[in-house]
PDB file of C-alpha atoms in Angstrom:
ATOM      1  CA  MET A   1      21.089 -81.184 -22.285  1.00 48.00           C
ATOM      2  CA  ALA A   2      21.024 -81.888 -18.580  1.00 47.00           C
ATOM      3  CA  SER A   3      24.770 -82.455 -18.497  1.00 48.00           C
ATOM      4  CA  SER A   4      25.440 -79.005 -19.965  1.00 47.00           C
ATOM      5  CA  MET A   5      23.445 -77.221 -17.259  1.00 45.00           C
ATOM      6  CA  SER A   6      25.143 -76.032 -14.157  1.00 46.00           C
ATOM      7  CA  ILE A   7      23.353 -76.239 -10.876  1.00 42.00           C
ATOM      8  CA  LEU A   8      23.833 -73.373  -8.417  1.00 42.00           C
ATOM      9  CA  TRP A   9      23.440 -74.193  -4.799  1.00 42.00           C
ATOM     10  CA  ALA A  10      22.224 -71.314  -2.657  1.00 47.00           C
ATOM     11  CA  SER A  11      23.897 -71.043   0.669  1.00 49.00           C
ATOM     12  CA  PRO A  12      21.477 -70.656   3.543  1.00 53.00           C
ATOM     13  CA  VAL A  13      20.855 -67.041   4.655  1.00 51.00           C
ATOM     14  CA  THR A  14      21.069 -66.401   8.335  1.00 53.00           C
ATOM     15  CA  PRO A  15      18.169 -64.123   9.266  1.00 53.00           C
ATOM     16  CA  LYS A  16      19.065 -60.922  11.062  1.00 54.00           C
ATOM     17  CA  PRO A  17      17.779 -60.632  14.546  1.00 55.00           C
ATOM     18  CA  THR A  18      14.647 -58.535  14.680  1.00 53.00           C
ATOM     19  CA  ARG A  19      14.681 -55.348  16.648  1.00 56.00           C
ATOM     20  CA  SER A  20      11.728 -53.658  18.179  1.00 53.00           C
ATOM     21  CA  PRO A  21      11.162 -50.250  16.527  1.00 49.00           C
ATOM     22  CA  PRO A  22      12.270 -47.241  18.561  1.00 49.00           C
ATOM     23  CA  ARG A  23       9.622 -45.234  20.326  1.00 53.00           C
ATOM     24  CA  LEU A  24       8.622 -42.209  18.310  1.00 43.00           C
ATOM     25  CA  SER A  25       8.129 -38.886  20.008  1.00 50.00           C
ATOM     26  CA  LEU A  26       5.786 -36.394  18.370  1.00 45.00           C
ATOM     27  CA  PRO A  27       7.513 -33.221  17.215  1.00 46.00           C
ATOM     28  CA  SER A  28       6.647 -30.015  18.992  1.00 49.00           C
ATOM     29  CA  ALA A  29       4.506 -27.389  17.320  1.00 48.00           C
ATOM     30  CA  HIS A  30       7.619 -25.244  16.938  1.00 51.00           C
ATOM     31  CA  ALA A  31       9.458 -28.049  15.107  1.00 51.00           C
ATOM     32  CA  VAL A  32       6.503 -28.601  12.784  1.00 42.00           C
ATOM     33  CA  HIS A  33       6.249 -24.895  12.071  1.00 46.00           C
ATOM     34  CA  SER A  34       9.988 -24.634  11.365  1.00 54.00           C
ATOM     35  CA  PHE A  35       9.844 -27.633   9.031  1.00 48.00           C
ATOM     36  CA  LEU A  36       6.897 -26.250   7.072  1.00 47.00           C
ATOM     37  CA  ARG A  37       8.612 -22.898   6.659  1.00 55.00           C
ATOM     38  CA  MET A  38      11.583 -24.589   4.977  1.00 57.00           C
ATOM     39  CA  GLN A  39       9.431 -26.505   2.500  1.00 53.00           C
ATOM     40  CA  PRO A  40       8.679 -25.193  -1.012  1.00 53.00           C
ATOM     41  CA  ARG A  41       5.190 -23.815  -1.558  1.00 53.00           C
ATOM     42  CA  ARG A  42       2.691 -26.400  -2.706  1.00 49.00           C
ATOM     43  CA  PRO A  43      -0.922 -26.081  -3.767  1.00 48.00           C
ATOM     44  CA  PRO A  44      -3.281 -25.911  -0.763  1.00 45.00           C
ATOM     45  CA  SER A  45      -4.971 -29.152  -1.881  1.00 44.00           C
ATOM     46  CA  SER A  46      -1.731 -31.100  -1.309  1.00 43.00           C
ATOM     47  CA  LEU A  47      -1.399 -30.051   2.334  1.00 44.00           C
ATOM     48  CA  ARG A  48      -3.286 -31.793   5.111  1.00 53.00           C
ATOM     49  CA  PRO A  49      -5.012 -29.266   7.375  1.00 50.00           C
ATOM     50  CA  LEU A  50      -3.814 -28.972  10.948  1.00 49.00           C
ATOM     51  CA  THR A  51      -6.168 -29.905  13.723  1.00 56.00           C
ATOM     52  CA  ALA A  52      -7.573 -27.043  15.772  1.00 55.00           C
ATOM     53  CA  ALA A  53      -5.347 -27.944  18.720  1.00 58.00           C
ATOM     54  CA  ALA A  54      -2.189 -28.089  16.560  1.00 61.00           C
ATOM     55  CA  ALA A  55      -3.071 -24.827  14.848  1.00 56.00           C
ATOM     56  CA  LEU A  56      -3.534 -23.153  18.237  1.00 56.00           C
ATOM     57  CA  GLN A  57      -0.162 -24.479  19.376  1.00 65.00           C
ATOM     58  CA  VAL A  58       1.531 -23.053  16.278  1.00 61.00           C
ATOM     59  CA  GLU A  59      -0.176 -19.688  16.727  1.00 62.00           C
ATOM     60  CA  GLN A  60       0.845 -19.472  20.377  1.00 66.00           C
ATOM     61  CA  GLN A  61       4.427 -20.413  19.519  1.00 71.00           C
ATOM     62  CA  ASN A  62       4.519 -17.756  16.807  1.00 69.00           C
ATOM     63  CA  ALA A  63       3.360 -15.148  19.295  1.00 65.00           C
ATOM     64  CA  VAL A  64       6.118 -16.134  21.723  1.00 62.00           C
ATOM     65  CA  GLU A  65       8.733 -15.975  18.950  1.00 65.00           C
ATOM     66  CA  ALA A  66       7.484 -12.570  17.779  1.00 60.00           C
ATOM     67  CA  GLU A  67       7.796 -11.159  21.302  1.00 61.00           C
ATOM     68  CA  SER A  68      11.275 -12.599  21.779  1.00 60.00           C
ATOM     69  CA  GLU A  69      12.642 -11.290  18.457  1.00 60.00           C
ATOM     70  CA  PRO A  70      14.468  -7.955  18.781  1.00 65.00           C
ATOM     71  CA  SER A  71      12.920  -5.065  16.860  1.00 72.00           C
ATOM     72  CA  ARG A  72      14.760  -4.326  13.638  1.00 77.00           C
ATOM     73  CA  PRO A  73      15.282  -0.832  12.203  1.00 77.00           C
ATOM     74  CA  PRO A  74      13.296  -0.058   9.043  1.00 73.00           C
ATOM     75  CA  PRO A  75      15.130  -0.756   5.780  1.00 80.00           C
ATOM     76  CA  SER A  76      16.883   2.125   4.061  1.00 82.00           C
ATOM     77  CA  LEU A  77      15.168   2.025   0.668  1.00 90.00           C
ATOM     78  CA  PRO A  78      16.599   3.885  -2.348  1.00 95.00           C
ATOM     79  CA  PHE A  79      13.099   4.906  -3.449  1.00 95.00           C
ATOM     80  CA  ARG A  80       9.491   4.689  -2.280  1.00 97.00           C
ATOM     81  CA  VAL A  81       6.177   4.814  -4.200  1.00 98.00           C
ATOM     82  CA  GLY A  82       2.873   6.178  -2.909  1.00 98.00           C
ATOM     83  CA  HIS A  83      -0.663   6.496  -4.263  1.00 98.00           C
ATOM     84  CA  GLY A  84      -3.301   9.000  -3.200  1.00 97.00           C
ATOM     85  CA  PHE A  85      -7.013   9.233  -3.928  1.00 97.00           C
ATOM     86  CA  ASP A  86      -9.625  11.752  -2.870  1.00 95.00           C
ATOM     87  CA  LEU A  87     -13.237  12.543  -3.732  1.00 95.00           C
ATOM     88  CA  HIS A  88     -15.506  15.390  -2.640  1.00 93.00           C
ATOM     89  CA  ARG A  89     -19.154  16.076  -3.132  1.00 94.00           C
ATOM     90  CA  LEU A  90     -19.996  19.240  -5.068  1.00 92.00           C
ATOM     91  CA  GLU A  91     -22.618  21.569  -3.614  1.00 93.00           C
ATOM     92  CA  PRO A  92     -24.010  24.908  -4.914  1.00 94.00           C
ATOM     93  CA  GLY A  93     -22.674  28.120  -3.426  1.00 91.00           C
ATOM     94  CA  LEU A  94     -19.282  26.764  -2.330  1.00 93.00           C
ATOM     95  CA  PRO A  95     -15.882  27.734  -3.791  1.00 94.00           C
ATOM     96  CA  LEU A  96     -14.168  25.232  -6.079  1.00 95.00           C
ATOM     97  CA  ILE A  97     -10.443  25.181  -5.278  1.00 95.00           C
ATOM     98  CA  ILE A  98      -8.161  22.796  -7.176  1.00 96.00           C
ATOM     99  CA  GLY A  99      -4.412  22.781  -6.668  1.00 96.00           C
ATOM    100  CA  GLY A 100      -4.685  26.018  -4.708  1.00 95.00           C
ATOM    101  CA  ILE A 101      -6.371  27.821  -7.612  1.00 96.00           C
ATOM    102  CA  ASP A 102      -9.933  29.190  -7.475  1.00 95.00           C
ATOM    103  CA  ILE A 103     -11.926  27.705 -10.351  1.00 94.00           C
ATOM    104  CA  PRO A 104     -15.061  29.624 -11.443  1.00 93.00           C
ATOM    105  CA  HIS A 105     -18.023  27.257 -11.139  1.00 92.00           C
ATOM    106  CA  ASP A 106     -21.576  27.259  -9.831  1.00 91.00           C
ATOM    107  CA  ARG A 107     -20.684  24.750  -7.092  1.00 90.00           C
ATOM    108  CA  GLY A 108     -17.732  23.704  -4.982  1.00 86.00           C
ATOM    109  CA  CYS A 109     -16.422  21.001  -2.663  1.00 91.00           C
ATOM    110  CA  GLU A 110     -18.083  20.299   0.637  1.00 88.00           C
ATOM    111  CA  ALA A 111     -15.316  19.621   3.163  1.00 86.00           C
ATOM    112  CA  HIS A 112     -13.974  20.484   6.599  1.00 86.00           C
ATOM    113  CA  SER A 113     -11.012  22.338   5.108  1.00 86.00           C
ATOM    114  CA  ASP A 114     -11.031  24.146   1.754  1.00 90.00           C
ATOM    115  CA  GLY A 115     -11.834  20.838   0.006  1.00 91.00           C
ATOM    116  CA  ASP A 116      -8.913  20.950  -2.434  1.00 95.00           C
ATOM    117  CA  VAL A 117      -9.237  17.460  -3.894  1.00 96.00           C
ATOM    118  CA  LEU A 118      -5.920  17.596  -5.766  1.00 97.00           C
ATOM    119  CA  LEU A 119      -3.782  18.746  -2.859  1.00 97.00           C
ATOM    120  CA  HIS A 120      -5.458  16.262  -0.538  1.00 96.00           C
ATOM    121  CA  CYS A 121      -4.580  13.286  -2.719  1.00 96.00           C
ATOM    122  CA  VAL A 122      -1.035  14.622  -3.270  1.00 98.00           C
ATOM    123  CA  VAL A 123      -0.584  14.678   0.511  1.00 97.00           C
ATOM    124  CA  ASP A 124      -2.001  11.160   0.800  1.00 97.00           C
ATOM    125  CA  ALA A 125       0.389   9.921  -1.890  1.00 98.00           C
ATOM    126  CA  ILE A 126       3.403  11.332  -0.029  1.00 97.00           C
ATOM    127  CA  PHE A 127       2.155   9.966   3.283  1.00 96.00           C
ATOM    128  CA  GLY A 128       1.611   6.588   1.636  1.00 96.00           C
ATOM    129  CA  ALA A 129       5.133   6.510   0.243  1.00 97.00           C
ATOM    130  CA  LEU A 130       6.510   7.297   3.695  1.00 95.00           C
ATOM    131  CA  GLY A 131       4.343   4.612   5.318  1.00 94.00           C
ATOM    132  CA  LEU A 132       2.353   7.192   7.321  1.00 94.00           C
ATOM    133  CA  PRO A 133      -1.388   7.288   8.094  1.00 93.00           C
ATOM    134  CA  ASP A 134      -3.720   9.055   5.676  1.00 92.00           C
ATOM    135  CA  ILE A 135      -4.499  12.756   5.718  1.00 92.00           C
ATOM    136  CA  GLY A 136      -7.736  12.221   7.646  1.00 89.00           C
ATOM    137  CA  GLN A 137      -5.818  10.749  10.580  1.00 91.00           C
ATOM    138  CA  ILE A 138      -3.036  13.322  10.661  1.00 88.00           C
ATOM    139  CA  PHE A 139      -5.358  16.287  10.053  1.00 89.00           C
ATOM    140  CA  PRO A 140      -8.718  15.010  11.391  1.00 88.00           C
ATOM    141  CA  ASP A 141     -11.919  16.851  10.512  1.00 83.00           C
ATOM    142  CA  SER A 142     -12.876  16.577  14.192  1.00 87.00           C
ATOM    143  CA  ASP A 143     -10.199  19.174  15.003  1.00 88.00           C
ATOM    144  CA  PRO A 144     -11.608  22.729  14.706  1.00 88.00           C
ATOM    145  CA  LYS A 145      -8.075  23.957  13.958  1.00 86.00           C
ATOM    146  CA  TRP A 146      -8.439  22.664  10.390  1.00 87.00           C
ATOM    147  CA  LYS A 147     -11.879  24.152   9.773  1.00 87.00           C
ATOM    148  CA  GLY A 148     -11.616  26.019   6.450  1.00 84.00           C
ATOM    149  CA  ALA A 149      -7.822  25.596   6.420  1.00 89.00           C
ATOM    150  CA  ALA A 150      -5.961  26.040   3.156  1.00 92.00           C
ATOM    151  CA  SER A 151      -4.734  22.657   1.923  1.00 93.00           C
ATOM    152  CA  SER A 152      -1.348  24.197   1.159  1.00 94.00           C
ATOM    153  CA  VAL A 153      -0.681  23.815   4.906  1.00 95.00           C
ATOM    154  CA  PHE A 154      -1.086  20.040   4.555  1.00 95.00           C
ATOM    155  CA  VAL A 155       1.216  19.893   1.523  1.00 97.00           C
ATOM    156  CA  ARG A 156       3.973  21.822   3.268  1.00 96.00           C
ATOM    157  CA  GLU A 157       3.788  19.487   6.253  1.00 95.00           C
ATOM    158  CA  ALA A 158       3.948  16.433   3.965  1.00 96.00           C
ATOM    159  CA  VAL A 159       7.009  17.890   2.222  1.00 97.00           C
ATOM    160  CA  ARG A 160       8.643  18.589   5.588  1.00 96.00           C
ATOM    161  CA  LEU A 161       8.106  15.004   6.685  1.00 96.00           C
ATOM    162  CA  MET A 162       9.429  13.764   3.337  1.00 96.00           C
ATOM    163  CA  HIS A 163      12.699  15.690   3.756  1.00 97.00           C
ATOM    164  CA  GLU A 164      12.919  14.723   7.417  1.00 95.00           C
ATOM    165  CA  ALA A 165      12.787  11.065   6.363  1.00 94.00           C
ATOM    166  CA  GLY A 166      15.680  11.669   3.948  1.00 95.00           C
ATOM    167  CA  TYR A 167      13.750  11.690   0.657  1.00 96.00           C
ATOM    168  CA  GLU A 168      13.008  14.106  -2.138  1.00 97.00           C
ATOM    169  CA  LEU A 169      10.409  14.047  -4.898  1.00 98.00           C
ATOM    170  CA  GLY A 170      11.426  11.967  -7.910  1.00 97.00           C
ATOM    171  CA  ASN A 171       8.292  12.662  -9.907  1.00 98.00           C
ATOM    172  CA  LEU A 172       4.541  13.053  -9.495  1.00 98.00           C
ATOM    173  CA  ASP A 173       1.682  12.111 -11.809  1.00 98.00           C
ATOM    174  CA  ALA A 174      -1.844  13.320 -11.002  1.00 98.00           C
ATOM    175  CA  THR A 175      -5.214  12.825 -12.690  1.00 97.00           C
ATOM    176  CA  LEU A 176      -8.227  15.041 -11.981  1.00 96.00           C
ATOM    177  CA  ILE A 177     -11.690  13.673 -12.744  1.00 96.00           C
ATOM    178  CA  LEU A 178     -14.601  16.083 -13.112  1.00 94.00           C
ATOM    179  CA  GLN A 179     -17.297  16.632 -15.684  1.00 93.00           C
ATOM    180  CA  ARG A 180     -17.392  20.410 -15.453  1.00 92.00           C
ATOM    181  CA  PRO A 181     -15.817  22.898 -15.747  1.00 93.00           C
ATOM    182  CA  LYS A 182     -13.077  22.315 -18.297  1.00 91.00           C
ATOM    183  CA  LEU A 183      -9.688  22.765 -16.657  1.00 91.00           C
ATOM    184  CA  SER A 184      -7.615  23.291 -19.809  1.00 90.00           C
ATOM    185  CA  PRO A 185      -7.407  27.087 -19.400  1.00 91.00           C
ATOM    186  CA  ARG A 186      -6.144  26.788 -15.805  1.00 93.00           C
ATOM    187  CA  LYS A 187      -4.211  23.529 -15.877  1.00 94.00           C
ATOM    188  CA  GLU A 188      -0.787  25.195 -16.156  1.00 95.00           C
ATOM    189  CA  ALA A 189      -1.589  27.580 -13.295  1.00 96.00           C
ATOM    190  CA  ILE A 190      -2.552  24.595 -11.144  1.00 97.00           C
ATOM    191  CA  ARG A 191       0.614  22.707 -12.052  1.00 96.00           C
ATOM    192  CA  SER A 192       2.818  25.754 -11.438  1.00 97.00           C
ATOM    193  CA  ASN A 193       1.347  26.279  -7.973  1.00 97.00           C
ATOM    194  CA  LEU A 194       1.756  22.593  -7.195  1.00 97.00           C
ATOM    195  CA  CYS A 195       5.447  22.794  -8.181  1.00 97.00           C
ATOM    196  CA  ASP A 196       5.915  25.773  -5.855  1.00 97.00           C
ATOM    197  CA  LEU A 197       4.317  23.950  -2.929  1.00 97.00           C
ATOM    198  CA  LEU A 198       6.412  20.837  -3.524  1.00 97.00           C
ATOM    199  CA  GLY A 199       9.624  22.711  -4.313  1.00 96.00           C
ATOM    200  CA  ALA A 200       9.834  20.637  -7.494  1.00 97.00           C
ATOM    201  CA  HIS A 201      10.935  21.335 -11.057  1.00 96.00           C
ATOM    202  CA  PRO A 202       8.010  21.458 -13.524  1.00 96.00           C
ATOM    203  CA  SER A 203       9.520  18.586 -15.511  1.00 97.00           C
ATOM    204  CA  VAL A 204       8.786  16.118 -12.679  1.00 98.00           C
ATOM    205  CA  VAL A 205       5.180  17.193 -12.009  1.00 98.00           C
ATOM    206  CA  ASN A 206       2.535  15.993 -14.460  1.00 97.00           C
ATOM    207  CA  LEU A 207      -1.164  16.862 -14.365  1.00 97.00           C
ATOM    208  CA  LYS A 208      -4.001  15.369 -16.406  1.00 96.00           C
ATOM    209  CA  ALA A 209      -7.728  16.152 -16.376  1.00 94.00           C
ATOM    210  CA  LYS A 210     -10.531  13.864 -17.545  1.00 93.00           C
ATOM    211  CA  THR A 211     -14.312  13.812 -17.586  1.00 92.00           C
ATOM    212  CA  HIS A 212     -16.248  10.777 -16.388  1.00 92.00           C
ATOM    213  CA  GLU A 213     -18.336  10.422 -19.547  1.00 91.00           C
ATOM    214  CA  LYS A 214     -21.504  11.481 -17.663  1.00 89.00           C
ATOM    215  CA  VAL A 215     -21.345   8.306 -15.546  1.00 91.00           C
ATOM    216  CA  ASP A 216     -22.274   8.262 -11.810  1.00 90.00           C
ATOM    217  CA  SER A 217     -21.820  11.240  -9.476  1.00 92.00           C
ATOM    218  CA  LEU A 218     -18.608  12.378 -11.202  1.00 90.00           C
ATOM    219  CA  GLY A 219     -20.193  12.407 -14.640  1.00 89.00           C
ATOM    220  CA  GLU A 220     -23.318  14.095 -13.312  1.00 91.00           C
ATOM    221  CA  ASN A 221     -21.268  16.991 -11.881  1.00 88.00           C
ATOM    222  CA  ARG A 222     -22.132  16.027  -8.309  1.00 92.00           C
ATOM    223  CA  SER A 223     -18.560  15.243  -7.251  1.00 92.00           C
ATOM    224  CA  VAL A 224     -14.898  15.681  -8.166  1.00 95.00           C
ATOM    225  CA  ALA A 225     -12.053  13.202  -7.659  1.00 96.00           C
ATOM    226  CA  ALA A 226      -8.300  12.901  -8.116  1.00 97.00           C
ATOM    227  CA  HIS A 227      -5.611  10.208  -8.219  1.00 98.00           C
ATOM    228  CA  THR A 228      -1.920  10.845  -7.593  1.00 98.00           C
ATOM    229  CA  VAL A 229       1.182   8.647  -7.757  1.00 98.00           C
ATOM    230  CA  VAL A 230       4.520   9.846  -6.393  1.00 98.00           C
ATOM    231  CA  LEU A 231       8.045   8.472  -6.499  1.00 98.00           C
ATOM    232  CA  LEU A 232      10.311   9.522  -3.635  1.00 98.00           C
ATOM    233  CA  ILE A 233      14.085   9.122  -3.999  1.00 97.00           C
ATOM    234  CA  ARG A 234      16.560   8.966  -1.148  1.00 96.00           C
ATOM    235  CA  LYS A 235      18.788  12.036  -1.032  1.00 92.00           C
TER     236      LYS A 235
END
């Protein structure tokens, strides 16, 4: 048994000379920030939080980088989407104007201008698509020039800015919300006037009207609201 076994002799291993580890230098905040930006997103629980000092370093470095980067021109987008919303309180003795059309009712919108809730949110939708401030900033109620102004003025200015930016209306979808009066008899007149103001074909302008099921100020006939979504297409 023993004679059939072979005995392997291990040659002695010469140990490698030990080297002292190189001195490590801490990476700069910029290097850490660059490294983290290249990493895939991980759940927040898997990341160790930065210390306050390191976080401040990163923030300061980001500010320096942002100032040093040249400003880039805005992208030329083939289309843009905007949403508008407006709400006005209803008070007795005031005219109710919706989409430029006088609506017979025992109360109307309290506002600095004519209080046309539909045209206001259409303007806001166009401004939103163009990345502009809202209607209250461009036509502030602190300016006496707009006291009692017809909202058609605001729509025409929004359309001018839209064309100036190189866009035209793709389509528009609007929803009016009021408990009373019923708008069915005048809905087509409102839509037709809106098409004229926008210079748009009737097929791309849609108008819906809903009650608020007697819920809150809208359902109690104390206010009126509107939502609008627009699609702008580059010419």
